XYZ file of C-alpha atoms in Angstrom:
555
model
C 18.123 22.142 1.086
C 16.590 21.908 4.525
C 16.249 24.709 6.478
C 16.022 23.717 10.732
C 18.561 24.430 13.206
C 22.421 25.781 13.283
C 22.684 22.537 10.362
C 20.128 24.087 8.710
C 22.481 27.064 8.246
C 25.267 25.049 6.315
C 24.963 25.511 2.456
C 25.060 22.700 -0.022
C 28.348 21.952 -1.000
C 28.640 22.676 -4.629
C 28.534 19.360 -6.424
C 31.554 21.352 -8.318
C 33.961 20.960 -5.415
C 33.864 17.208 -5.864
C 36.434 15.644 -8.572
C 35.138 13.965 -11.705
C 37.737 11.633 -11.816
C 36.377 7.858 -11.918
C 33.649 9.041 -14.112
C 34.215 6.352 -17.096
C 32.704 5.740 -20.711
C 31.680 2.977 -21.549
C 34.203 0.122 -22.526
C 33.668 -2.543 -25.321
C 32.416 -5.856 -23.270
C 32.310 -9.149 -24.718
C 28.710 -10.701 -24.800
C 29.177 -13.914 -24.111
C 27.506 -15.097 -20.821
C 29.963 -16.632 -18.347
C 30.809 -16.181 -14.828
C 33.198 -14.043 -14.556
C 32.889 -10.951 -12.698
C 31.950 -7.818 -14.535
C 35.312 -6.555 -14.866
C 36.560 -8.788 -16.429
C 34.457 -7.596 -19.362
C 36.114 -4.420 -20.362
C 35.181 -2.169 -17.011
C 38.869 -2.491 -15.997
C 40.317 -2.411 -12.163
C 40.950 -0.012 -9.647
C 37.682 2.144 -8.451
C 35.565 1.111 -11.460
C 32.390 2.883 -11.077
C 32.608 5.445 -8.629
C 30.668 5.587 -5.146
C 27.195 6.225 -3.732
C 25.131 6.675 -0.590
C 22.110 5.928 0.683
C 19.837 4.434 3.328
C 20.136 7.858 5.208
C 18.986 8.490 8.621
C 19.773 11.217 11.275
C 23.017 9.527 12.288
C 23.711 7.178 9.896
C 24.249 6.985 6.208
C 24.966 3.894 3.855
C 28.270 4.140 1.400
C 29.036 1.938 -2.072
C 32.075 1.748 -3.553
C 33.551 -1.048 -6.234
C 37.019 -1.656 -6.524
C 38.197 -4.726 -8.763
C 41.984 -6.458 -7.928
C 42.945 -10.009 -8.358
C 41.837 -11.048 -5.024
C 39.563 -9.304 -1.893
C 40.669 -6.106 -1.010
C 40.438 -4.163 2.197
C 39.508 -0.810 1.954
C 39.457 2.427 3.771
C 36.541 4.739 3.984
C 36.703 7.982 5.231
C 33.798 11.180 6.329
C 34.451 14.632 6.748
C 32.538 17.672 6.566
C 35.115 19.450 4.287
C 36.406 18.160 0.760
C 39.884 18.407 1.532
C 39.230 15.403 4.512
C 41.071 17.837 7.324
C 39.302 16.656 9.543
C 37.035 12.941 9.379
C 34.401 12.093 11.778
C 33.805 8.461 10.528
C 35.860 6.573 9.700
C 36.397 2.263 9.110
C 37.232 -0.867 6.524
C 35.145 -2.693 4.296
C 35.956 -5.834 2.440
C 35.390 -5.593 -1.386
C 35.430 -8.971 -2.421
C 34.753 -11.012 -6.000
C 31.799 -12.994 -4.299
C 29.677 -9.595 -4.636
C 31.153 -8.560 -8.002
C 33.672 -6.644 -5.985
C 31.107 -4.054 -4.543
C 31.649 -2.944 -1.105
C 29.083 -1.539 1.343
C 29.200 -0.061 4.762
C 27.399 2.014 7.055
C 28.707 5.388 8.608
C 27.731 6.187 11.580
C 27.819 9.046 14.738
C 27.202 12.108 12.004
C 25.178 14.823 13.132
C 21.809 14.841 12.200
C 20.506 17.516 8.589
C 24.352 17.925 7.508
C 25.727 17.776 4.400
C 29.351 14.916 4.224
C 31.722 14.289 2.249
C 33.644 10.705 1.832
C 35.711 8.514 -0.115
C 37.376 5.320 -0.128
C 41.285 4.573 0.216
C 42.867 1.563 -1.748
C 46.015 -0.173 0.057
C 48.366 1.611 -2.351
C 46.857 4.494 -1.438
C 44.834 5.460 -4.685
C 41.389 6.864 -3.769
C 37.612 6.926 -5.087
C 36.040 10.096 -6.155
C 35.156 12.262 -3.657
C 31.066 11.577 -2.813
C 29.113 13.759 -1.547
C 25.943 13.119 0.946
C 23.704 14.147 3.853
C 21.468 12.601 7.004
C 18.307 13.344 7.404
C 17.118 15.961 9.822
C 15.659 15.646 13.296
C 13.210 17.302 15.028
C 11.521 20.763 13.613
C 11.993 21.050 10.166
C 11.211 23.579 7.741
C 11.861 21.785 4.211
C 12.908 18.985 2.357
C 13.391 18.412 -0.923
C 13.302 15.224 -3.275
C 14.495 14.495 -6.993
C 12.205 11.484 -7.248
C 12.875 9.448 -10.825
C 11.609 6.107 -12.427
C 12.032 3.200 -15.738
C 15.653 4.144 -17.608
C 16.537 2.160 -20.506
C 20.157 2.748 -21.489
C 19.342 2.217 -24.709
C 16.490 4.754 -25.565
C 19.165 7.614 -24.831
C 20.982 9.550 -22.236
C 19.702 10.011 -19.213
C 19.413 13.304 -19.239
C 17.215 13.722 -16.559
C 20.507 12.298 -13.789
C 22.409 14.977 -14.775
C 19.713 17.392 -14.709
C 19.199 16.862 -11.469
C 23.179 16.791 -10.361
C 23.559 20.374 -11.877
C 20.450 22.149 -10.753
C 21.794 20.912 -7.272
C 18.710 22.142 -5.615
C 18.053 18.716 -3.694
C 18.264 16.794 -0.407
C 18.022 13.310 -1.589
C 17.343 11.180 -4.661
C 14.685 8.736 -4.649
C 13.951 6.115 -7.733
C 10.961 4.715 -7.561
C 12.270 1.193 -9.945
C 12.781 0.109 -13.708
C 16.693 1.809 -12.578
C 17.603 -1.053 -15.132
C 16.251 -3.373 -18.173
C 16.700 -7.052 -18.814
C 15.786 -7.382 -22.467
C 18.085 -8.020 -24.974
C 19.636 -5.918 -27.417
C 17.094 -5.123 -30.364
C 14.201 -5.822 -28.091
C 13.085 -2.784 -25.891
C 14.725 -0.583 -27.730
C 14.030 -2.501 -31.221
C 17.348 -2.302 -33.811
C 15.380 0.911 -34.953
C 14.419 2.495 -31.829
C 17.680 2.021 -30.355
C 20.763 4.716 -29.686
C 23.744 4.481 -31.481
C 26.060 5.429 -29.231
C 24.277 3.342 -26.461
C 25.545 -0.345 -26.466
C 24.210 -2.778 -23.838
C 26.128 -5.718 -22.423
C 25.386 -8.864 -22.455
C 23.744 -8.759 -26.194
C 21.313 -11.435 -24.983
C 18.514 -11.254 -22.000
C 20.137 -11.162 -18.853
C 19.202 -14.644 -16.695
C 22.317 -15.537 -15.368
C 24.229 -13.928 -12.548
C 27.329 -12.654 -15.204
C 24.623 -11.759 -17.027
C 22.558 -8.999 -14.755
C 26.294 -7.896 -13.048
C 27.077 -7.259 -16.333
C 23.900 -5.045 -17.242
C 24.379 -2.811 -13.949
C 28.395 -2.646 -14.831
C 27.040 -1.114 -17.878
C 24.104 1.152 -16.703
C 26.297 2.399 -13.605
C 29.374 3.600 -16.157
C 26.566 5.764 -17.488
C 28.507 9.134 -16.450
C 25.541 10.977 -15.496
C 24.123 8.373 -13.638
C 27.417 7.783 -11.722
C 27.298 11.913 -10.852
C 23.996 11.563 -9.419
C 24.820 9.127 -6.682
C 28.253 10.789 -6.565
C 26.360 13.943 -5.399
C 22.908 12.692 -3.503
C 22.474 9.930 -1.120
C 19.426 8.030 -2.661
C 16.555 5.821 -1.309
C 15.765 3.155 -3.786
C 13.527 0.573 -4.893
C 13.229 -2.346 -7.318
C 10.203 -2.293 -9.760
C 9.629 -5.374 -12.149
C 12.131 -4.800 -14.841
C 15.392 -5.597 -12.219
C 13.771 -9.085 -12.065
C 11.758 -9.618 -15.338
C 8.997 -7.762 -16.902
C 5.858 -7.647 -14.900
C 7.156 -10.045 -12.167
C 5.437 -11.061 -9.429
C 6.454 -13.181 -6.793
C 6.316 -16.126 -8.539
C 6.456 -15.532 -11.640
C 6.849 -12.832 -14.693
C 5.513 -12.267 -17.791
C 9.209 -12.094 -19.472
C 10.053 -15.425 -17.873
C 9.438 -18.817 -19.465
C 10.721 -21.648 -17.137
C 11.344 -24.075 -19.292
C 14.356 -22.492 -21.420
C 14.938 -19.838 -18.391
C 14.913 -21.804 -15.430
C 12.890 -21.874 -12.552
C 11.413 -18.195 -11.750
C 13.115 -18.676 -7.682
C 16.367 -18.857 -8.731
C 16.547 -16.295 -11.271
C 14.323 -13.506 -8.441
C 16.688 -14.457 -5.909
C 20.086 -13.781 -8.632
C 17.830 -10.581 -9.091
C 18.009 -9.571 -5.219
C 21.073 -10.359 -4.822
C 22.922 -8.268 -7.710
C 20.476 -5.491 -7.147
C 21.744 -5.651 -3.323
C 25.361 -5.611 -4.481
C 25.385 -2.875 -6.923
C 22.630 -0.169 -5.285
C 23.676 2.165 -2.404
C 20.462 -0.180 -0.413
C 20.057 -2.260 2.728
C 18.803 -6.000 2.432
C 15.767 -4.941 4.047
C 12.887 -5.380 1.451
C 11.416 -2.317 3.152
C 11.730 0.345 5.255
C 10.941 3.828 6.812
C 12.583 6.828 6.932
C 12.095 9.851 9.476
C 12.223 13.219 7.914
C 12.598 15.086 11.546
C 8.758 16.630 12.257
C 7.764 16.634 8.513
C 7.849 13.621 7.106
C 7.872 9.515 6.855
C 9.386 8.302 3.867
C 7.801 4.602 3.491
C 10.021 2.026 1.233
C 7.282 -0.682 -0.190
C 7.631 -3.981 -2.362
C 5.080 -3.844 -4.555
C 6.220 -6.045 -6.849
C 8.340 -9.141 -5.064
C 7.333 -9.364 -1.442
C 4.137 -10.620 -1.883
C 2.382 -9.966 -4.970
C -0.280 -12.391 -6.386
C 0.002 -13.219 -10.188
C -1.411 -9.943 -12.162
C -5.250 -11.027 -13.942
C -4.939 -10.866 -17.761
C -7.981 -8.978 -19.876
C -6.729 -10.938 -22.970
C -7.331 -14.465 -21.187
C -10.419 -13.325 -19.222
C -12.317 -12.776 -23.000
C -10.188 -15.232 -24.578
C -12.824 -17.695 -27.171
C -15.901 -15.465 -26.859
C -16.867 -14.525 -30.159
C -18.494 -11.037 -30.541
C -17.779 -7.790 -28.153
C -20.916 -8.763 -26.406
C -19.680 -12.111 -25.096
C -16.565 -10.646 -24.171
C -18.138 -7.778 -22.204
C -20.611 -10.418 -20.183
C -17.376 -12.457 -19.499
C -15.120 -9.550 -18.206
C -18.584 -8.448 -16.019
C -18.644 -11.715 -14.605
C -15.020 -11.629 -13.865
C -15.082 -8.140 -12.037
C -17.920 -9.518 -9.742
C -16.116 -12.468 -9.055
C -12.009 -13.222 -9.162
C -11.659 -9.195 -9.455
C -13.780 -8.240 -6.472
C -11.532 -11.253 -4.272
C -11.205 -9.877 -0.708
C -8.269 -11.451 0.170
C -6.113 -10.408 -2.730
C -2.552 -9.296 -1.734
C 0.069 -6.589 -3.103
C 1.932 -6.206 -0.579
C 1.749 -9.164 1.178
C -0.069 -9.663 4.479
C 2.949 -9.008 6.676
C 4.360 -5.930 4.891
C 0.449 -4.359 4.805
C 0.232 -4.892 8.273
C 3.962 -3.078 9.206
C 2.695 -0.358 6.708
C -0.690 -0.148 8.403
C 1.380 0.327 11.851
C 3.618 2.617 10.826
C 1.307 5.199 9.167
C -0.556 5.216 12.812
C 2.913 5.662 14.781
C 4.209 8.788 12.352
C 0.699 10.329 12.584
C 0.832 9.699 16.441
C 4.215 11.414 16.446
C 3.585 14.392 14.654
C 4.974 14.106 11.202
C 3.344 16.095 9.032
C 3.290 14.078 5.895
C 3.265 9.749 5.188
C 5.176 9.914 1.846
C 4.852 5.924 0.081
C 7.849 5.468 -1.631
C 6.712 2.792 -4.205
C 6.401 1.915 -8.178
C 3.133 1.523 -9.354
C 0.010 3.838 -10.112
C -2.470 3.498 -7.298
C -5.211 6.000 -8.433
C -8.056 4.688 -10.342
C -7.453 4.755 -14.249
C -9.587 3.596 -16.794
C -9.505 4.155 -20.402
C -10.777 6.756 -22.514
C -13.956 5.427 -24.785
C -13.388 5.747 -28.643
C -9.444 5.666 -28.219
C -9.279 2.871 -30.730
C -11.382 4.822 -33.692
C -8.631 7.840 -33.092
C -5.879 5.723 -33.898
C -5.521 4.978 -37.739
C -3.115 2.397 -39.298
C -0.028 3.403 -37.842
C -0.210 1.711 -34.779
C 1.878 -1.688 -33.043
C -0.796 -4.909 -33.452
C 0.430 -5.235 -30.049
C -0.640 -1.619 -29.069
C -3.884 -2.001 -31.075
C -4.780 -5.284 -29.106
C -4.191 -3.959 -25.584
C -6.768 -1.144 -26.295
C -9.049 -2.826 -27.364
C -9.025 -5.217 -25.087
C -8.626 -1.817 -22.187
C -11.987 -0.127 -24.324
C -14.041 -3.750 -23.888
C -12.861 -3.382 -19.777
C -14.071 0.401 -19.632
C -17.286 -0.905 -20.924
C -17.322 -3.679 -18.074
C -16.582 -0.846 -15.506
C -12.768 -2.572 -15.280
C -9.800 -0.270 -15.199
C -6.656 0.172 -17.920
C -3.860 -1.779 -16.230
C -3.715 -4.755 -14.409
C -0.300 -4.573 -13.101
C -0.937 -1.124 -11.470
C -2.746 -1.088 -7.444
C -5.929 -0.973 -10.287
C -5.778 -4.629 -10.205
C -5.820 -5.463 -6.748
C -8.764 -3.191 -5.769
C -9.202 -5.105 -2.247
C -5.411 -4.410 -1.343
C -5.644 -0.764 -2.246
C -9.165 -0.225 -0.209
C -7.278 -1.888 3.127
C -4.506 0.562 2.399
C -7.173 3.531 2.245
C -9.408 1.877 5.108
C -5.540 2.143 7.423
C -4.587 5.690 6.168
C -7.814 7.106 7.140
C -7.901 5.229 10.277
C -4.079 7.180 11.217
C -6.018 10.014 9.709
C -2.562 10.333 7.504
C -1.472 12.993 5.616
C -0.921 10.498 2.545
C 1.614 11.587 -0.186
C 2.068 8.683 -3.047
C 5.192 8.572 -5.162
C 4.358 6.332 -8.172
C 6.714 5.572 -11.420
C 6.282 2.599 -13.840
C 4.152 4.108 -16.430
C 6.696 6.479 -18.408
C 4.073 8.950 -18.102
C 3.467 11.890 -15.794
C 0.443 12.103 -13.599
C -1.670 13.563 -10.595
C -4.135 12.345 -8.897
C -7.023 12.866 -5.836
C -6.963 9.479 -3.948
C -10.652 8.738 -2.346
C -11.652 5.851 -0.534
C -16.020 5.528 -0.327
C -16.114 9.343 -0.833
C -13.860 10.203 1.703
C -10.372 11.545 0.613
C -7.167 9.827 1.576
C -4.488 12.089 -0.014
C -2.939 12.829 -3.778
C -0.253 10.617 -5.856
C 2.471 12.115 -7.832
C 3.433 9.581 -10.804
C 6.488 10.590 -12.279
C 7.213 10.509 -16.101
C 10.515 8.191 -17.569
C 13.762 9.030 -17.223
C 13.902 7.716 -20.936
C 12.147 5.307 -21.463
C 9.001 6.033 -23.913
C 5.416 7.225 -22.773
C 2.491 7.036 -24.960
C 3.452 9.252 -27.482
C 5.363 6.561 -28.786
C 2.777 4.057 -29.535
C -0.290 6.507 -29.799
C 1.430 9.166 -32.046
C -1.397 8.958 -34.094
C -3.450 11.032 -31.141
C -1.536 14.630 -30.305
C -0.114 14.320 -26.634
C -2.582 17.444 -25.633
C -5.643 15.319 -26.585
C -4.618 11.686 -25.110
C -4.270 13.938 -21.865
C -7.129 15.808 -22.117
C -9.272 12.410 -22.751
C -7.442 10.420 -19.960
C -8.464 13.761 -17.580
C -12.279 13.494 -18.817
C -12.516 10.296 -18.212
C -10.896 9.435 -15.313
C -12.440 11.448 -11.543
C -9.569 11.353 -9.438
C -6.776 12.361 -12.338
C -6.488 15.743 -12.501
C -3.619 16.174 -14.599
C -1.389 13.954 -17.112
C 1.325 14.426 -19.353
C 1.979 11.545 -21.712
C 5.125 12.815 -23.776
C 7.572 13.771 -21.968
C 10.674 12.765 -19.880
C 12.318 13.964 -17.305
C 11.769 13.863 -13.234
C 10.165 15.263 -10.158
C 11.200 17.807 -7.597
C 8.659 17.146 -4.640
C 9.418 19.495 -1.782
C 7.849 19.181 1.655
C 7.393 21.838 4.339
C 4.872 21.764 6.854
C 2.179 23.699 5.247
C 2.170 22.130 1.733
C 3.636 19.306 -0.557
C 5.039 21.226 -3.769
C 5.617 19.458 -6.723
C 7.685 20.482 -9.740
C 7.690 18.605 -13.180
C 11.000 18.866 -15.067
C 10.971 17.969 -18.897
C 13.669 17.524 -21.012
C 14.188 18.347 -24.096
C 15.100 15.471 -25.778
C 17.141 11.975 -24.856
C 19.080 11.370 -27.860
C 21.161 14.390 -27.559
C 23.470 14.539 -24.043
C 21.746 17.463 -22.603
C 20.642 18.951 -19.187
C 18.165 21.857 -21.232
C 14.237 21.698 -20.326
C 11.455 22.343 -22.582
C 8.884 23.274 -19.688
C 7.899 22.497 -16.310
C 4.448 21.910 -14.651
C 3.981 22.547 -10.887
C 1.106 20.915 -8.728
C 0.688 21.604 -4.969
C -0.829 19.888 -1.942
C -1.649 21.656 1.091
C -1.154 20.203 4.174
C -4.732 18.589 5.508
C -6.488 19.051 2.053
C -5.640 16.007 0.347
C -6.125 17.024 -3.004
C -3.719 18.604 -5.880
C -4.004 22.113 -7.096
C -2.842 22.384 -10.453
């Protein structure tokens, strides 16, 4: 917890005190895609799925609820600093209504600044909401700050483990997810029929396109009862990566959308937004900052819908050529030319430009880190030459094609993925050019991969900070598609061949403790052992540190 003034003083409630009540299984839904709400799919009425927080500030914090009747319902919502509500110090109504799936939002404001709340909602017969539990950010001098920072959870791999982990080690000031919080694919997809959980059924059965359809998939992820103690107990800043939309989405398009059975790629982003906006303890804003008193800004990007060119495809670029020679001259020509385009955009020109400004303005002010709070790798990654010969028989076509195709790039001096910052070069060197300009103290969260990493973030051989990437909650890293290579070696290669990583884990899940003070940036790994057993036991840690001003990991 933070440690600053007389708030600083007030020890975390225990996440104990707080009733468990509203934490449901999961009920049988039917999978047929219509538009009713998601209750009326088996989730029941009442307070459905518990509350959240987020969006927190000094004064201000942002509260979720759902409650389902036959009509709109006004609600109550109440904040105290005690669990027994003797005394509330916010208090107001909120509408929860069927034309947002019966989700209610609202914002609480006047609380004191680094203080730890409780609140609930109040139902016109007078049934309640569990009791959540959440806390503003501090102001001023402030000594720490700690983060459980998480990333791509497919219900159906397993439990999420690493949520409840996280709830009972209660050692945190916020939650942040960094994206993939959901999946759109269909049942016997991502999982496959054999990689899947039994206990784990998704709703709907099919892909989710339709507006029942992804309601439907976060009625079922949010009845997940670890997930629902998490936000129960942590206010969380959150944001969407390309699997809330459609798999490597862009903004306008995705790879896992075909217009012309799924409709037009607008309409389905925008049902996206909106359901993601309805469900998730988040503002409409598609980004944001976050002051962390003296120590910190916490910066909320898009990288994915805001204003994201299409992502350039190896495959197509050495599509037709006819020996590895061919394809090598054609992916040579194509990093001179498309690749090497100045004017290519990740984050759009208009979010680059507030991000630009604000790094200056917390520099200017004295925070002592810029934390980006955003999805996908932005250190330089290429991959490791003879990967292919190491792999044997056993591996996906699919697999087999992509690294061969990533072995052909290393040659051609082009990176591993595409969809990471790694294929907008010219985007991430204007990003670099304004951090070094604010002379920023830059701290990159990263998730997307499934895989853990760390790396030293240089721009023209000057250094611009580190990146944390944080492994899956559950869904799987390279071990599953690479098991022919042991997880010590695939690391070990990806280290050796890549400057800036200095560390890597590709086999485990679990999540990230990253805690701030104003001499260093302390990072804690968490593995799990295991997702297909409920369970909150680890089977190691790894700890990496940043000192303030050095801009580079120890590890």
């Amino acid at each position: 917890m933070i440690k600053t003034d007389s708030a600083a003083e007030q020890p975390a409630p225990s996440p104990n005190m707080i009733s468990r009540r509203g934490v449901f299984a999961l009920a049988g839904a039917s999978a047929a895609i219509a538009a009713a709400p998601a209750t009326a799919r088996g989730f029941g009425s009442g307070f459905t799925h518990g509350v959240a927080s987020g969006e927190p500030h000094a004064g201000r914090v942002l509260l979720w609820t759902r409650y389902v009747a036959d009509a709109e319902t006004v609600l109550e919502w109440q904040v105290s600093e005690s669990a027994d509500f003797s005394r509330t110090v916010s208090e107001g109504q909120i509408i929860a209504s069927p034309d947002r799936d019966f989700c209610a939002k609202t914002i609480a404001n006047g609380l004191t600044p680094d203080r730890w709340y409780f609140y609930r909602f109040v139902a016109p017969d007078g049934t309640t909401s569990m009791t959540g539990r959440t806390r503003t950010l501090p102001e001023g001098p402030s000594a720490r700050f700690r983060m459980a920072v998480f990333s791509c959870s497919n219900f159906g791999f397993g439990w999420f483990n690493a949520y409840a982990h996280a709830a009972e080690a209660n050692d945190c000031d916020l939650a942040v997810h960094l994206g993939d919080y959901i999946y759109e694919y269909g049942g016997g997809t991502y999982p496959s029929g054999d990689q899947r959980h039994p206990e784990r059924t998704l709703e709907p059965a099919e892909e989710i396109v339709a507006l029942a359809d992804y309601r439907l998939r976060y009625a079922t992820y949010r009845a997940d009862p670890d997930l629902q103690r998490l936000h129960q107990v942590l206010p969380m800043i959150a944001v969407w990566d390309d699997h809330e939309s459609a798999n490597d989405s862009w903004e306008g398009g995705a790879q896992n959308h075909q217009s012309d059975s799924e409709g037009i790629w607008d309409a389905r982003k925008a049902i996206a937004k909106r359901v993601y906006r309805e469900w998730m303890p988040v503002s409409d804003e598609p980004y944001a900052a976050y002051e962390v008193g003296d120590l910190a800004t916490l910066f909320r990007l898009d990288t994915r819908l805001e204003g994201r060119e299409e992502q350039f495809n190896i495959g197509k670029v050495i599509e037709g050529r006819e020996n590895p020679q061919a394809m090598v001259a054609a992916l040579a020509a194509f990093r001179a030319g498309d690749y090497a385009d100045a004017e290519r955009q990740l984050l759009g020109a208009a979010q680059e430009e507030w991000l630009g400004e604000g790094l200056a303005v917390s520099k200017a002010r004295g925070a002592t880190w810029q934390v980006l709070v955003q999805q996908v790798l932005m250190g330089k990654l290429s991959s490791p030459s003879g990967l292919v010969e190491l792999l044997g028989d056993n591996v996906p076509d699919f697999a087999r094609r992509r690294l061969q195709a990533a072995a052909l790039a290393e040659r051609a001096g082009l990176p591993l993925n595409m969809d990471a910052w790694d294929g907008y070069p010219a985007a991430r060197d204007r990003l670099f050019e304004s951090a070094l300009s604010a002379d920023a103290n830059l701290l990159v969260l990263a998730g997307d991969t499934h895989n853990g990493w760390g790396f030293d973030l240089s721009h023209e051989g000057e250094r611009v900070g580190v990146e944390l990437g944080v492994c899956s909650v559950s869904s799987p890293g390279f071990e599953t598609y690479l098991s022919a290579i042991p997880p010590e070696r695939m690391a070990s290669m990806l280290v050796e061949t890549n400057d800036e990583l200095k560390w890597a884990d590709t086999s485990n899940r679990g999540y990230m403790v990253v805690e701030l003070t104003p001499s260093a940036a302390t990072t804690e790994y968490r593995f799990l052992a295991g997702i297909r057993q409920r369970s909150t036991r680890l089977a190691g840690t790894k700890r990496a540190v940043n000192s303030a001003g050095a801009k580079q990991l120890e590890v």
